[in-house]
Coordinates of C-alpha atoms in Angstrom, one line a residue:
M118 CA 20.8 -63.8 124.0
T119 CA 20.1 -61.3 121.1
A120 CA 16.5 -60.9 122.1
C121 CA 17.3 -60.3 125.7
S122 CA 20.1 -57.8 125.1
G123 CA 17.8 -54.8 125.0
G124 CA 20.3 -53.0 122.9
E125 CA 19.8 -50.9 119.7
E126 CA 19.3 -54.0 117.6
G127 CA 16.4 -55.2 119.8
K128 CA 14.6 -52.0 119.2
N129 CA 14.9 -51.9 115.5
G130 CA 12.8 -54.8 114.2
A131 CA 12.4 -58.6 113.9
G132 CA 15.6 -60.7 114.1
G133 CA 17.4 -57.9 115.8
R134 CA 18.2 -56.2 112.5
K135 CA 18.5 -52.4 112.6
R136 CA 16.0 -50.5 110.4
P137 CA 17.7 -49.2 107.3
P138 CA 17.5 -45.4 106.6
Q139 CA 14.3 -44.5 104.8
L140 CA 14.3 -42.3 101.8
V141 CA 12.0 -39.2 102.4
A142 CA 11.5 -35.8 100.9
A143 CA 12.0 -32.8 103.1
Q144 CA 11.5 -29.0 102.8
V145 CA 13.4 -26.2 104.5
A146 CA 11.0 -24.3 106.7
A147 CA 10.6 -20.7 105.4
M148 CA 8.7 -17.6 106.4
A149 CA 5.7 -16.1 104.6
D150 CA 3.1 -13.5 105.4
F151 CA -0.2 -14.8 106.8
A152 CA -3.3 -12.9 107.9
P153 CA -6.0 -14.7 109.9
T154 CA -8.8 -14.9 107.3
L155 CA -12.4 -15.9 107.2
V156 CA -13.1 -18.2 104.3
A157 CA -16.8 -18.6 103.5
L158 CA -19.3 -19.1 100.7
G159 CA -21.0 -15.9 99.4
T160 CA -23.9 -15.1 97.2
V161 CA -23.7 -12.3 94.6
S162 CA -26.6 -9.9 94.7
P163 CA -27.2 -6.6 92.9
S164 CA -26.7 -3.4 94.9
Q165 CA -30.2 -2.4 93.7
S166 CA -33.0 -4.3 92.1
V167 CA -36.2 -2.7 90.8
A168 CA -39.2 -4.4 89.3
V169 CA -40.7 -1.9 86.9
R170 CA -44.5 -2.0 86.9
P171 CA -47.1 0.1 85.1
R172 CA -48.8 2.9 87.1
A173 CA -51.6 3.3 84.5
D174 CA -53.7 0.9 82.4
G175 CA -53.3 0.7 78.7
E176 CA -51.8 -1.0 75.7
I177 CA -48.0 -1.1 75.2
V178 CA -47.4 0.8 71.9
G179 CA -43.6 1.1 72.1
I180 CA -40.5 -0.6 73.7
A181 CA -37.3 1.5 73.6
F182 CA -34.7 -1.1 74.6
R183 CA -33.8 -4.7 74.2
E184 CA -33.7 -7.4 76.8
G185 CA -30.3 -7.5 78.6
D186 CA -29.4 -3.9 77.7
N187 CA -27.7 -1.6 80.1
V188 CA -29.9 1.4 80.7
R189 CA -29.4 4.8 82.5
A190 CA -31.7 6.3 85.2
G191 CA -34.4 8.3 83.4
Q192 CA -34.0 6.5 80.1
L193 CA -37.3 5.8 78.2
L194 CA -38.3 2.1 78.5
F195 CA -42.0 1.8 77.5
R196 CA -44.7 3.9 75.9
I197 CA -48.4 3.1 76.7
D198 CA -51.3 4.3 74.6
A199 CA -51.8 7.9 75.8
R200 CA -54.7 9.1 73.6
Q201 CA -57.3 9.1 76.3
A202 CA -54.9 10.7 78.8
R203 CA -54.0 13.5 76.4
A204 CA -57.7 14.2 75.9
A205 CA -58.2 14.4 79.6
V206 CA -55.4 16.9 79.8
A207 CA -56.9 19.0 77.1
Q208 CA -60.3 18.9 78.8
A209 CA -58.7 20.0 82.1
E210 CA -56.9 22.9 80.4
G211 CA -60.2 24.1 78.8
E212 CA -62.0 24.0 82.2
L213 CA -59.2 25.9 83.8
K214 CA -59.5 28.6 81.2
G215 CA -63.2 28.8 81.7
A216 CA -62.7 29.1 85.5
I217 CA -60.2 32.0 84.9
A218 CA -62.8 33.8 82.7
A219 CA -65.6 33.2 85.3
E220 CA -63.4 34.6 88.1
R221 CA -62.6 37.7 86.0
R222 CA -66.3 38.4 85.4
A223 CA -67.2 37.8 89.0
T224 CA -64.4 40.2 90.2
L225 CA -65.7 42.9 87.8
D226 CA -69.2 42.5 89.1
Y227 CA -68.0 42.9 92.7
E228 CA -66.0 46.0 91.9
R229 CA -69.1 47.6 90.2
A230 CA -71.3 46.7 93.1
E231 CA -68.8 48.3 95.5
K232 CA -69.0 51.6 93.7
L233 CA -72.8 51.5 93.4
V234 CA -73.3 50.9 97.1
E235 CA -71.5 54.1 97.8
K236 CA -74.0 56.0 95.6
G237 CA -76.9 54.2 97.0
F238 CA -78.0 52.4 93.9
V239 CA -77.2 48.9 95.1
S240 CA -77.9 47.4 98.5
A241 CA -75.1 46.1 100.8
A242 CA -76.6 42.6 100.5
A243 CA -76.1 42.7 96.7
R244 CA -72.5 43.8 97.1
D245 CA -71.8 41.0 99.6
L246 CA -73.3 38.5 97.2
A247 CA -71.1 39.8 94.4
R248 CA -68.0 39.5 96.7
A249 CA -68.9 35.9 97.6
N250 CA -69.2 35.0 93.9
A251 CA -65.8 36.5 93.2
W252 CA -64.2 34.4 96.0
S253 CA -66.0 31.3 94.8
A254 CA -64.7 31.9 91.2
R255 CA -61.1 32.1 92.6
S256 CA -61.4 28.8 94.4
Q257 CA -62.8 27.2 91.3
I258 CA -59.6 28.2 89.5
E259 CA -57.5 26.4 92.1
T260 CA -59.7 23.3 91.7
N261 CA -59.4 23.3 88.0
R262 CA -55.6 23.8 88.2
A263 CA -55.3 20.8 90.5
L264 CA -57.4 18.7 88.1
L265 CA -55.1 19.7 85.2
Q266 CA -52.1 18.6 87.3
S267 CA -53.7 15.3 88.0
A268 CA -54.4 14.7 84.4
Q269 CA -50.8 15.6 83.5
V270 CA -49.5 13.1 86.1
Q271 CA -51.7 10.4 84.7
L272 CA -50.3 11.2 81.2
S273 CA -46.7 11.0 82.5
F274 CA -47.4 7.5 83.8
L275 CA -47.9 6.3 80.2
T276 CA -44.2 7.0 79.5
V277 CA -42.3 4.5 81.6
K278 CA -38.7 5.4 82.4
A279 CA -35.8 3.6 84.1
P280 CA -35.8 4.4 87.9
I281 CA -32.2 3.3 88.3
S282 CA -29.2 2.6 86.1
G283 CA -28.4 -1.1 85.5
R284 CA -29.0 -4.1 83.3
T285 CA -32.5 -5.1 82.2
G286 CA -33.8 -8.7 82.4
E287 CA -36.5 -10.5 80.5
L288 CA -39.5 -8.7 79.3
G289 CA -42.7 -9.4 81.2
F290 CA -45.0 -8.0 78.4
R291 CA -44.5 -7.6 74.7
L292 CA -45.5 -5.0 72.2
G293 CA -49.3 -4.7 72.0
A294 CA -50.0 -6.3 75.4
N295 CA -52.6 -4.6 77.7
V296 CA -51.2 -3.9 81.2
R297 CA -52.8 -2.9 84.5
Q298 CA -51.6 -1.2 87.6
G299 CA -52.2 -4.3 89.7
D300 CA -50.4 -6.8 87.4
A301 CA -48.2 -9.2 89.5
T302 CA -45.7 -9.6 86.6
P303 CA -43.4 -6.6 86.2
L304 CA -42.8 -5.0 82.8
V305 CA -39.1 -5.7 83.4
T306 CA -36.6 -6.0 86.3
I307 CA -33.5 -3.8 86.4
N308 CA -30.5 -5.0 88.4
Q309 CA -27.7 -2.6 89.3
I310 CA -24.5 -4.7 89.0
S311 CA -21.9 -2.0 89.1
P312 CA -21.2 -1.7 92.0
I313 CA -22.4 -5.1 93.1
H314 CA -22.6 -6.9 96.5
V315 CA -21.6 -10.3 97.9
R316 CA -23.5 -11.5 101.0
F317 CA -21.8 -14.0 103.4
L318 CA -21.9 -15.0 107.0
V319 CA -19.4 -14.0 109.7
P320 CA -19.3 -16.5 112.7
A321 CA -20.3 -15.0 116.0
A322 CA -16.7 -15.6 117.3
N323 CA -15.3 -13.3 114.6
V324 CA -17.8 -10.5 114.8
Q325 CA -15.6 -8.2 116.9
Q326 CA -12.7 -8.6 114.4
A327 CA -15.0 -7.9 111.5
R328 CA -16.3 -4.7 113.3
A329 CA -12.8 -3.5 113.8
V330 CA -12.0 -4.1 110.1
M331 CA -15.1 -2.2 109.0
A332 CA -14.4 0.7 111.3
A333 CA -11.0 1.0 109.7
G334 CA -12.5 1.4 106.3
G335 CA -13.8 -2.1 105.3
G336 CA -10.5 -3.8 104.8
Q337 CA -10.0 -6.0 101.7
V338 CA -12.5 -8.7 100.7
I339 CA -11.6 -11.1 98.0
V340 CA -14.0 -13.3 96.0
R341 CA -12.7 -16.3 94.0
D342 CA -14.2 -18.8 91.6
R343 CA -15.1 -21.9 93.5
Q344 CA -13.9 -24.4 90.8
A345 CA -10.9 -22.6 89.3
G346 CA -9.8 -20.8 92.5
T347 CA -9.0 -17.7 90.5
T348 CA -9.5 -14.3 92.0
L349 CA -12.5 -12.5 90.5
A350 CA -12.6 -9.2 92.3
T351 CA -11.5 -7.3 95.3
G352 CA -13.7 -5.1 97.4
R353 CA -14.5 -3.9 100.9
L354 CA -16.9 -4.7 103.7
V355 CA -19.8 -2.2 103.8
F356 CA -22.4 -3.9 106.1
L357 CA -22.5 -6.0 109.2
D358 CA -25.9 -6.9 110.6
N359 CA -26.9 -6.0 114.2
N360 CA -27.8 -9.5 115.5
V361 CA -26.7 -13.1 115.4
D362 CA -29.0 -15.3 113.4
P363 CA -30.1 -18.2 115.8
G364 CA -30.6 -20.4 112.8
N365 CA -27.0 -20.5 111.5
G366 CA -25.1 -18.8 114.4
G367 CA -23.6 -16.2 112.2
V368 CA -24.0 -12.5 111.4
A369 CA -25.0 -11.4 107.9
A370 CA -22.3 -9.3 106.1
R371 CA -22.1 -7.6 102.8
A372 CA -19.1 -6.6 100.7
E373 CA -19.2 -4.2 97.8
F374 CA -17.2 -4.6 94.5
R375 CA -16.8 -2.3 91.5
N376 CA -17.4 -5.3 89.2
D377 CA -15.3 -4.0 86.3
G378 CA -16.1 -6.1 83.2
D379 CA -19.2 -7.7 84.9
V380 CA -17.2 -10.6 86.2
L381 CA -19.7 -11.0 89.1
W382 CA -23.3 -12.0 88.2
P383 CA -26.3 -11.8 90.5
G384 CA -27.2 -15.2 92.0
A385 CA -23.7 -16.7 91.6
I386 CA -22.1 -18.6 94.5
V387 CA -18.4 -17.6 95.1
E388 CA -15.7 -18.2 97.7
V389 CA -15.1 -15.2 100.0
L390 CA -11.8 -14.5 101.7
F391 CA -12.0 -11.8 104.4
P392 CA -8.8 -11.0 106.3
L393 CA -9.5 -10.4 109.9
G394 CA -6.2 -8.8 110.8
A395 CA -2.8 -7.5 109.4
P396 CA -0.4 -10.0 107.8
V397 CA 2.2 -11.5 110.1
Q398 CA 5.3 -13.6 109.3
H399 CA 4.7 -17.4 110.0
I400 CA 6.4 -20.6 109.0
V401 CA 4.7 -22.0 105.9
L402 CA 4.7 -25.7 105.0
P403 CA 2.7 -28.0 102.8
E404 CA -0.6 -29.1 104.3
G405 CA 0.4 -32.8 104.3
A406 CA 3.5 -32.1 106.4
V407 CA 1.4 -31.5 109.5
Q408 CA 0.0 -34.6 111.2
T409 CA -2.7 -34.8 113.9
G410 CA -1.4 -36.1 117.2
R411 CA -3.0 -37.1 120.5
D412 CA -2.3 -33.9 122.2
A413 CA -1.4 -31.4 119.4
P414 CA -0.5 -31.3 115.7
F415 CA 3.1 -32.3 115.0
V416 CA 5.7 -32.5 112.2
W417 CA 8.7 -34.6 111.6
T418 CA 12.0 -32.7 111.6
V419 CA 15.4 -34.0 110.4
A420 CA 18.4 -33.4 112.7
A421 CA 21.6 -33.2 110.7
G422 CA 24.3 -35.8 111.0
G423 CA 22.6 -39.0 109.7
P424 CA 23.8 -41.2 107.0
K425 CA 24.6 -39.9 103.5
P426 CA 23.2 -41.3 100.3
P427 CA 25.3 -44.0 98.6
G428 CA 28.0 -42.5 96.4
A429 CA 27.5 -38.9 97.8
K430 CA 30.6 -36.8 98.0
D431 CA 31.3 -34.0 100.4
P432 CA 30.6 -31.2 100.5
D433 CA 27.6 -31.5 98.2
S434 CA 26.0 -34.3 100.3
K435 CA 26.3 -32.4 103.5
G436 CA 23.0 -32.4 105.3
M437 CA 21.4 -35.0 103.1
G438 CA 20.5 -37.3 106.0
G439 CA 19.7 -37.3 109.7
K440 CA 17.7 -38.5 112.6
L441 CA 13.9 -37.9 112.9
E442 CA 12.4 -35.8 115.7
M443 CA 8.7 -35.4 116.4
R444 CA 7.9 -31.8 117.0
N445 CA 4.6 -30.5 118.3
V446 CA 3.4 -27.3 116.5
E447 CA 0.8 -24.6 116.8
V448 CA -1.3 -24.0 113.7
A449 CA -2.1 -20.3 112.9
G450 CA -4.2 -21.1 109.8
R451 CA -4.5 -23.0 106.5
L452 CA -5.1 -22.1 102.9
D453 CA -4.6 -23.5 99.4
G454 CA -2.8 -26.6 100.5
K455 CA -0.5 -24.8 102.8
V456 CA -0.4 -24.6 106.6
Y457 CA 1.0 -21.6 108.6
L458 CA 2.6 -22.3 112.0
A459 CA 2.6 -20.0 115.0
S460 CA 5.3 -22.0 116.8
G461 CA 7.1 -25.4 117.0
V462 CA 9.5 -25.0 114.0
K463 CA 12.2 -22.5 113.3
P464 CA 13.2 -21.1 109.9
G465 CA 15.8 -23.2 108.1
E466 CA 14.9 -26.5 109.8
Q467 CA 14.3 -29.6 107.6
V468 CA 10.7 -30.8 107.7
V469 CA 9.6 -34.1 106.2
V470 CA 6.8 -33.8 103.7
D471 CA 6.2 -37.4 102.5
A472 CA 6.3 -41.0 103.7
L473 CA 5.0 -39.8 107.0
A474 CA 3.0 -42.9 107.9
R475 CA 6.2 -45.1 108.1
L476 CA 8.2 -42.9 110.3
K477 CA 9.2 -43.3 114.0
E478 CA 11.0 -41.2 116.5
G479 CA 14.7 -41.5 116.1
D480 CA 14.7 -43.2 112.7
S481 CA 17.6 -42.5 110.4
V482 CA 16.5 -41.1 107.0
R483 CA 18.0 -40.1 103.7
L484 CA 16.7 -37.1 101.8
K485 CA 15.6 -37.4 98.2
G486 CA 17.5 -34.4 97.1
P487 CA 18.8 -31.0 98.1
S488 CA 16.1 -29.0 99.8
K489 CA 15.5 -25.5 98.8
P490 CA 13.6 -22.9 100.8
Q491 CA 10.0 -22.6 99.6
V492 CA 7.7 -19.7 100.1
A493 CA 3.9 -19.7 99.6
G494 CA 3.2 -18.2 96.2
N495 CA 6.1 -16.3 94.6
A496 CA 9.4 -15.5 96.1
G497 CA 9.4 -12.5 98.5
R498 CA 6.1 -11.1 99.7
P499 CA 3.2 -13.2 98.3
Q500 CA 0.1 -11.7 96.8
M501 CA -3.1 -11.2 98.8
G502 CA -4.9 -14.2 97.5
P503 CA -2.5 -17.0 98.4
Q504 CA -1.3 -15.4 101.7
T505 CA -4.7 -15.6 103.4
G506 CA -6.3 -18.7 104.9
S507 CA -9.1 -19.9 107.1
A508 CA -8.9 -18.6 110.7
G509 CA -6.9 -21.1 112.8

């Protein structure tokens, strides 16, 4: 008769015994700012990188910096043996002086021939020859002046200066080494690391959002340490490629950072957080409170009015128990162990956060303790790092 009664006891377990209230932990649903945010892996790269190579052959006779030094644009780096180049400059200077003297003599000859032609002492052909010699002497001056400039340029190549400001790497050649213009190994490589760039991919579905953010000034891009999760630097989006890469389905993007204190290093892999819109208030819950259902994600809410813990006294125990209700929710995004809901739960409702696998619709539950509203991060408006999450 008990089994066939179909009453409350028949639905609550073997032997017709009603399931006792379960002890669960719950949290009061609270509001927090959330911005739909792209979370991706990024690679740190220098804003400029120059491999310094020799432009003239010779022996290195001086190195004016140490490996790893910060250098300024135009600062002396290497001196290459310049004795032969200086001799070439001196020779070109002497030839230019000789050309100037020859031009002066040819000009005087032409002026004298011009006067003698008027008196009939010199033929017109002789005068024309003298004029041609004067013009030829002038052109020789220009030729010798160009040769002198060429020799001076070759001499300047033997003093190697920094083309950009940045940090030097490992030396490719040491003091006393002979270098050539065609050497594959550079003398040194200089990386500009302030400002510095981080490259990452934007999925094709988020390109229009990224374009809007960049058009508005680049927004705020955050990079974090992959292991510790600490924020390393904050910058802005400065580049978005003009095509979708068919290999990965994304668009290459680049963010720029001031890199104070050199916290970002070229080649490092970091976590990139790129907000794709303005922060909006959403219900925030622990990640584990949201379960995956057949049709939609859901949470367990506790309706007030259930049994109270043994020994509890009113009014302190008010609201410490209730009936379970399955509630479908819409997820706006996730980050740092928290989930942000777009709908399904209202502020102030009790949401179960543990013992989820043993729960059933309509079960009576007892709460482990008084629930207090919890907000992601600190009370009030959270900081930029914790409030962002992967796009939902």
